[in-house]
mmCIF file of C-alpha atoms in Angstrom:
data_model
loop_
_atom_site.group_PDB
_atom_site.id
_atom_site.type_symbol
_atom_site.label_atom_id
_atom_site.label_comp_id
_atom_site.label_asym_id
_atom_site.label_seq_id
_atom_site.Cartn_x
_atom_site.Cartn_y
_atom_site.Cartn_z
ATOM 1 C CA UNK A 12 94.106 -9.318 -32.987
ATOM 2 C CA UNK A 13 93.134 -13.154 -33.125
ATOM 3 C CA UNK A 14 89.991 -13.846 -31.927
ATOM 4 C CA UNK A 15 89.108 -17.187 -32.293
ATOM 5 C CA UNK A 16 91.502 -20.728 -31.786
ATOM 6 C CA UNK A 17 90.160 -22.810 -34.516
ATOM 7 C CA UNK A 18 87.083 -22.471 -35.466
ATOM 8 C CA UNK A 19 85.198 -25.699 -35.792
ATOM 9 C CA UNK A 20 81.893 -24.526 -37.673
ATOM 10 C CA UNK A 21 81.611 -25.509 -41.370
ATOM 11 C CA UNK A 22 79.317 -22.168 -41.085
ATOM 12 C CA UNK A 23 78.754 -18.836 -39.159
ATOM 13 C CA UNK A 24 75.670 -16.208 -38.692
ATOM 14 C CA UNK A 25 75.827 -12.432 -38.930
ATOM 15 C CA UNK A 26 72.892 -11.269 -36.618
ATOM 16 C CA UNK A 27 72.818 -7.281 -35.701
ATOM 17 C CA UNK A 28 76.685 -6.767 -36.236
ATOM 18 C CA UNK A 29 77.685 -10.033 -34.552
ATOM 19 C CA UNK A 30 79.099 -13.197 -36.365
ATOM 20 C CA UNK A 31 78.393 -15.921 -34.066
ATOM 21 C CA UNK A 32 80.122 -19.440 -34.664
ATOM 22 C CA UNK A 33 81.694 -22.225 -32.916
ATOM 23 C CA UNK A 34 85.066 -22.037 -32.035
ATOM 24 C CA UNK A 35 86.076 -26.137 -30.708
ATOM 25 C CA UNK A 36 84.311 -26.542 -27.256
ATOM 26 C CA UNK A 37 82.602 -22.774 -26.805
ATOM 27 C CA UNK A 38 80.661 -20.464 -28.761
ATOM 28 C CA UNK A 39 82.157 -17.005 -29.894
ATOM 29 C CA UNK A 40 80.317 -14.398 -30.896
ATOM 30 C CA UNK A 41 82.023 -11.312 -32.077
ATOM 31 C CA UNK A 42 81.407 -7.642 -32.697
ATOM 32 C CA UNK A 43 82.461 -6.253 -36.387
ATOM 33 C CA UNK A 44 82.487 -2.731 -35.815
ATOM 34 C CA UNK A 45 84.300 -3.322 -32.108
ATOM 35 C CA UNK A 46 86.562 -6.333 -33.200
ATOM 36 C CA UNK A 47 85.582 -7.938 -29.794
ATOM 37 C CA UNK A 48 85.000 -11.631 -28.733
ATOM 38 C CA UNK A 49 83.226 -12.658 -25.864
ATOM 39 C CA UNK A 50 83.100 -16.747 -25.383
ATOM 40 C CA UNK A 51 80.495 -18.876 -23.557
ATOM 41 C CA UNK A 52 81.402 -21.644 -20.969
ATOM 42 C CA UNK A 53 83.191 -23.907 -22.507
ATOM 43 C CA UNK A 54 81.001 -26.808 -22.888
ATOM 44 C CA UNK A 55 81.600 -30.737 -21.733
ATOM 45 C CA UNK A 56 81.783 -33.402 -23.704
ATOM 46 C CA UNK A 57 78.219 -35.347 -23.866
ATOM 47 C CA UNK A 58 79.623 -38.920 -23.717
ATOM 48 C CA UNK A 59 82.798 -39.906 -21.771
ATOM 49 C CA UNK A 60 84.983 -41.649 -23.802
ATOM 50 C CA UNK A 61 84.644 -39.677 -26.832
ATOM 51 C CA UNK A 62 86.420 -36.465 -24.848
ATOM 52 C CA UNK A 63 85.743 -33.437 -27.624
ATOM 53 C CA UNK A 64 83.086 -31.667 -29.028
ATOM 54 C CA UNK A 65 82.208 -30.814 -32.196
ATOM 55 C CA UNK A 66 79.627 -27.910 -33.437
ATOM 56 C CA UNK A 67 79.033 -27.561 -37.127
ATOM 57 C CA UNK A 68 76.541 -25.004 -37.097
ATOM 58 C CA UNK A 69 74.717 -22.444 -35.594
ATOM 59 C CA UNK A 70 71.165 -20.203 -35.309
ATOM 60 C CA UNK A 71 70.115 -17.469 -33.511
ATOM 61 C CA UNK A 72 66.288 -16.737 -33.139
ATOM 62 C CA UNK A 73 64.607 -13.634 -32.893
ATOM 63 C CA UNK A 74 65.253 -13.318 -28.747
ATOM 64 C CA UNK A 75 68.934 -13.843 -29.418
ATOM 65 C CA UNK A 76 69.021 -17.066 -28.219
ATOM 66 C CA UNK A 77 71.404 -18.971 -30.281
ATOM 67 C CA UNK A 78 71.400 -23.331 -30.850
ATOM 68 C CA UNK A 79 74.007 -25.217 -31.945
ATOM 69 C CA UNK A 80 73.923 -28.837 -33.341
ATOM 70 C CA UNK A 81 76.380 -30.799 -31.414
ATOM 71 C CA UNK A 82 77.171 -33.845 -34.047
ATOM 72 C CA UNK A 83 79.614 -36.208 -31.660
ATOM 73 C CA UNK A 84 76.741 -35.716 -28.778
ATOM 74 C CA UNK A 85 73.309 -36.201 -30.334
ATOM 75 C CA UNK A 86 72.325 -32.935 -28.791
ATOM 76 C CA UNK A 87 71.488 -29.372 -29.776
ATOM 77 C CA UNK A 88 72.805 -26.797 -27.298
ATOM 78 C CA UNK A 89 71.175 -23.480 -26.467
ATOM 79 C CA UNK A 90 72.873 -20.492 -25.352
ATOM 80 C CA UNK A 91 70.321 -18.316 -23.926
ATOM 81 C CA UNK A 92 72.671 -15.076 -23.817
ATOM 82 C CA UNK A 93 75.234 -15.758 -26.348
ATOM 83 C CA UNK A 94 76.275 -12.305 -26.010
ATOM 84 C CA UNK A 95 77.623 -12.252 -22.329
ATOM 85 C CA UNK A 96 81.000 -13.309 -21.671
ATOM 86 C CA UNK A 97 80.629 -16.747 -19.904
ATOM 87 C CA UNK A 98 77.133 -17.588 -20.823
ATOM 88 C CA UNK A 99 76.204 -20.623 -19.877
ATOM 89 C CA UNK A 100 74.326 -23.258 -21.810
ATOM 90 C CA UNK A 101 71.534 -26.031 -21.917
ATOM 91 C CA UNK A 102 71.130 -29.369 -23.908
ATOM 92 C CA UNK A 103 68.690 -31.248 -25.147
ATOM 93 C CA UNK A 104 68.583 -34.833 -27.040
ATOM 94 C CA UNK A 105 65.854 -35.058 -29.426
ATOM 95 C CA UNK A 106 64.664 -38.512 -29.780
ATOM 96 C CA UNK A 107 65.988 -40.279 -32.801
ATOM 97 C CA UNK A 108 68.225 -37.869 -33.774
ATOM 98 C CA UNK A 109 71.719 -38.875 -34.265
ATOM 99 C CA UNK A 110 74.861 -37.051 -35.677
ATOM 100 C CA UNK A 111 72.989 -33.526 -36.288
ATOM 101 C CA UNK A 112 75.107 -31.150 -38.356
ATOM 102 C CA UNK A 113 72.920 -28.280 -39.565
ATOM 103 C CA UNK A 114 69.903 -26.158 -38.309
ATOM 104 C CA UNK A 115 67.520 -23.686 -39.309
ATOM 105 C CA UNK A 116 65.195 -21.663 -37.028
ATOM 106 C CA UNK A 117 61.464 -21.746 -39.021
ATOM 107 C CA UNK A 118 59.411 -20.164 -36.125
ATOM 108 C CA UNK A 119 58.230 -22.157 -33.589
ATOM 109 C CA UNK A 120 60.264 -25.018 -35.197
ATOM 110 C CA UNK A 121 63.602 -26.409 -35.524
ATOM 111 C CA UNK A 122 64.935 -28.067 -38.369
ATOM 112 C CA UNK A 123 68.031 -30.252 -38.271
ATOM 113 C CA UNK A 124 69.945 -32.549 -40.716
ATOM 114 C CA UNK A 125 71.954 -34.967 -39.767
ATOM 115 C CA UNK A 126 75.057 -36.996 -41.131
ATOM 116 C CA UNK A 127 75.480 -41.363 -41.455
ATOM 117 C CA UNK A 128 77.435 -42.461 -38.740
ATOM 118 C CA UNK A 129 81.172 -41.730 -40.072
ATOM 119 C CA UNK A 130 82.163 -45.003 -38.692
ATOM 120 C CA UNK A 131 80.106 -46.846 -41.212
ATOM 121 C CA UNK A 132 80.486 -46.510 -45.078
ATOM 122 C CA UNK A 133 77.422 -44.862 -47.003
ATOM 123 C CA UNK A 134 75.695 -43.956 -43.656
ATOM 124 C CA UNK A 135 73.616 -41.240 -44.711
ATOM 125 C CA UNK A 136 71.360 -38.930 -42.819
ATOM 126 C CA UNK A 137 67.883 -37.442 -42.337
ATOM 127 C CA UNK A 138 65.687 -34.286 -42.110
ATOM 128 C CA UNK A 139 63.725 -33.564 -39.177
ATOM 129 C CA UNK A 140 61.161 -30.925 -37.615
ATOM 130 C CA UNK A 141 60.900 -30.601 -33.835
ATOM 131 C CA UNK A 142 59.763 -27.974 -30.979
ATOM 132 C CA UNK A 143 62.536 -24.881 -31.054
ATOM 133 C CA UNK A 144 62.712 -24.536 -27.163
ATOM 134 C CA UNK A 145 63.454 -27.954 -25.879
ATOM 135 C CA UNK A 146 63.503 -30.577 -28.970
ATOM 136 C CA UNK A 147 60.300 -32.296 -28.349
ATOM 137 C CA UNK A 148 57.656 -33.509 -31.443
ATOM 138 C CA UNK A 149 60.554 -34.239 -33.504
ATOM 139 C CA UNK A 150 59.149 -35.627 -36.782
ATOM 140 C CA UNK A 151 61.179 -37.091 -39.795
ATOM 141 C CA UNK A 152 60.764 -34.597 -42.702
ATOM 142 C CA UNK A 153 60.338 -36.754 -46.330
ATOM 143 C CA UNK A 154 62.847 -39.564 -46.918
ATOM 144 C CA UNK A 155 65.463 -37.800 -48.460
ATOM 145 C CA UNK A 156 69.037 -39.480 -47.428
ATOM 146 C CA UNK A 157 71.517 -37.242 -47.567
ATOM 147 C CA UNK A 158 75.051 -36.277 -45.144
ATOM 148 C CA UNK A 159 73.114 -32.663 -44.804
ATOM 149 C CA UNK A 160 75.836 -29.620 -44.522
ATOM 150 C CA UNK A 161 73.947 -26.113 -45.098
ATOM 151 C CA UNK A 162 70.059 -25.513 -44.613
ATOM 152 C CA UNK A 163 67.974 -22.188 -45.586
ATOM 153 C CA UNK A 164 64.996 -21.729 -46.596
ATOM 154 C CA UNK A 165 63.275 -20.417 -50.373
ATOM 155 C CA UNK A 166 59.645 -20.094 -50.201
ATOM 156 C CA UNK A 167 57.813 -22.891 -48.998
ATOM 157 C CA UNK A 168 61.186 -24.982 -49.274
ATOM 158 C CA UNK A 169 64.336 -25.593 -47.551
ATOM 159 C CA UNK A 170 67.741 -25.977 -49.210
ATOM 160 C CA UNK A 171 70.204 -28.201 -48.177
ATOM 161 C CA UNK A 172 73.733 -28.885 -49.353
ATOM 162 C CA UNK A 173 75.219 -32.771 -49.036
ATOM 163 C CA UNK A 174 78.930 -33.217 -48.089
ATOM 164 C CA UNK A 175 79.269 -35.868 -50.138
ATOM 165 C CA UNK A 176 77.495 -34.491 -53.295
ATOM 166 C CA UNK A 177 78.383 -31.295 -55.761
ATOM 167 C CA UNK A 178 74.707 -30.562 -55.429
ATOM 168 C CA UNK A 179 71.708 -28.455 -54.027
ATOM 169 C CA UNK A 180 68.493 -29.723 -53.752
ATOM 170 C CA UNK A 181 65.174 -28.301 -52.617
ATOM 171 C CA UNK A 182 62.992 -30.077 -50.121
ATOM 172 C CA UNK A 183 58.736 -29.404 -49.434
ATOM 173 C CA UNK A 184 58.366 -28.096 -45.976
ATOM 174 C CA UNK A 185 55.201 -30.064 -46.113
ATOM 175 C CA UNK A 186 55.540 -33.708 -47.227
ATOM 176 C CA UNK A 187 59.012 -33.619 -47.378
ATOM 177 C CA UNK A 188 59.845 -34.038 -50.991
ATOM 178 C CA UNK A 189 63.053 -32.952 -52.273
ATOM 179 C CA UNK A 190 63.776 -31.769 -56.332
ATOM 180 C CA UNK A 191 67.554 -31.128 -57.635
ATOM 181 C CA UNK A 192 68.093 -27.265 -57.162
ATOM 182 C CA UNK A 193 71.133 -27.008 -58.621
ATOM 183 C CA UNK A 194 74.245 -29.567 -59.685
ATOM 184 C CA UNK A 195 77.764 -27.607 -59.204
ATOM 185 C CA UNK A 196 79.579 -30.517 -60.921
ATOM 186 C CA UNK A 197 79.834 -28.104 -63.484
ATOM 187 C CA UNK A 198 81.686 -25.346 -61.922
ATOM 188 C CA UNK A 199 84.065 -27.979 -60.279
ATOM 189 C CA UNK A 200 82.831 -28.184 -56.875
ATOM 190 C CA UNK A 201 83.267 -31.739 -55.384
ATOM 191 C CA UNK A 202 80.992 -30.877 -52.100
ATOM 192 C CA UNK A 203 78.375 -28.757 -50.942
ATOM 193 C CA UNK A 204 80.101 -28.176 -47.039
ATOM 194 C CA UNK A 205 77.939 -25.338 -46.861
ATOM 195 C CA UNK A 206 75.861 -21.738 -48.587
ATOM 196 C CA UNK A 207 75.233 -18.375 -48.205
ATOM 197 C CA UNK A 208 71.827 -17.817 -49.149
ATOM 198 C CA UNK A 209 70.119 -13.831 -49.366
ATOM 199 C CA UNK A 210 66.329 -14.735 -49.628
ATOM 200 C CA UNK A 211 65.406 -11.202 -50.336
ATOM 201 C CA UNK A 212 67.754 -10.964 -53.517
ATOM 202 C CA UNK A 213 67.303 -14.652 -54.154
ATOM 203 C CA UNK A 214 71.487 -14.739 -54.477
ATOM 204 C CA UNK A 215 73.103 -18.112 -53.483
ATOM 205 C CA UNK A 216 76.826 -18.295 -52.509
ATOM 206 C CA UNK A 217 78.809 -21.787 -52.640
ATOM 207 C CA UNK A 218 81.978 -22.113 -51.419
#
């Protein structure tokens, strides 16, 4: 049985027997052992004459609430019962914060990368920290530049993939400064889209 349309995420999340992930304007999450979908609302385009939406990511926190980075809209969107049929969502707009593409839940904190502005040549993007539940005290992490796809963390460091790179690179979670994890050029992989990283096992998969 299909579940999904087309699936827009560059990445999904397995939390408790669910894979959640963005299917074009709602999120899905589905049950492996049940092979069941349930979809949210389907969610409205942030600015008017740009009429789609597109989420490249997604996180769930410990309360199974789940946040998406909307990259067209500025926004991250939070589904507060992803797992209801229907569920609605929220938005917020953290300040500064333009094309976000990737997330990752560190507490109280969210972390987001974002992309250049794919209307301009070499527009790169930026790290940030801000407030999980409603975006505010966002602060730029380092002053790495980068069109961030993937983003786990390894210790006291996040890793990040660049869609416009073959590599993976490490970056403080204080101070912000990032060291070359691990070039792919090697193994003949033109761009780190996105990872699978297993913390406990320290095993890193690359598409």
């Amino acid at each position: 049985k299909r579940l999904m349309r087309v699936p827009k995420s560059r990445t999904l999340r397995v939390v408790n027997g669910k894979i959640y992930v963005p299917d074009v304007d709602q999120l899905v999450v589905i049950d492996i052992a049940a092979r069941t979908a349930v979809r949210s609302a389907t969610v409205t385009p942030a600015i008017v004459f740009v009429p789609y939406v597109v989420m490249t990511d997604v996180v769930v926190d410990g309360a199974g609430v789940a946040y998406a980075p909307e990259t067209v809209g500025n926004r991250i969107l939070k589904f507060a019962t992803p797992t209801t049929a229907g569920s609605s969502y929220t938005a917020y707009f953290p300040s500064g914060v333009t094309f976000p593409t990737t997330a990752y839940i560190d507490g109280t904190k969210l972390v987001v990368g974002t992309t250049g502005n794919p209307m301009t040549a070499g527009s790169t993007g930026s790290l940030f920290t801000m407030n999980l539940a409603d975006g505010t005290g966002v602060m730029k992490l380092g002053n790495f530049a980068a069109n961030f796809q993937g983003l786990e963390k390894d210790g006291t460091n996040y890793l990040v993939g660049n869609t416009r790179g073959h590599a993976l690179y490490q970056v403080a979670q204080v101070g912000g400064a990032q060291t070359l994890s691990r070039d792919f050029a090697a193994e003949g992989v033109a761009s780190v889209e996105d990872f699978g990283w297993d913390a406990a096992s320290r095993t890193l998969a690359v598409p």
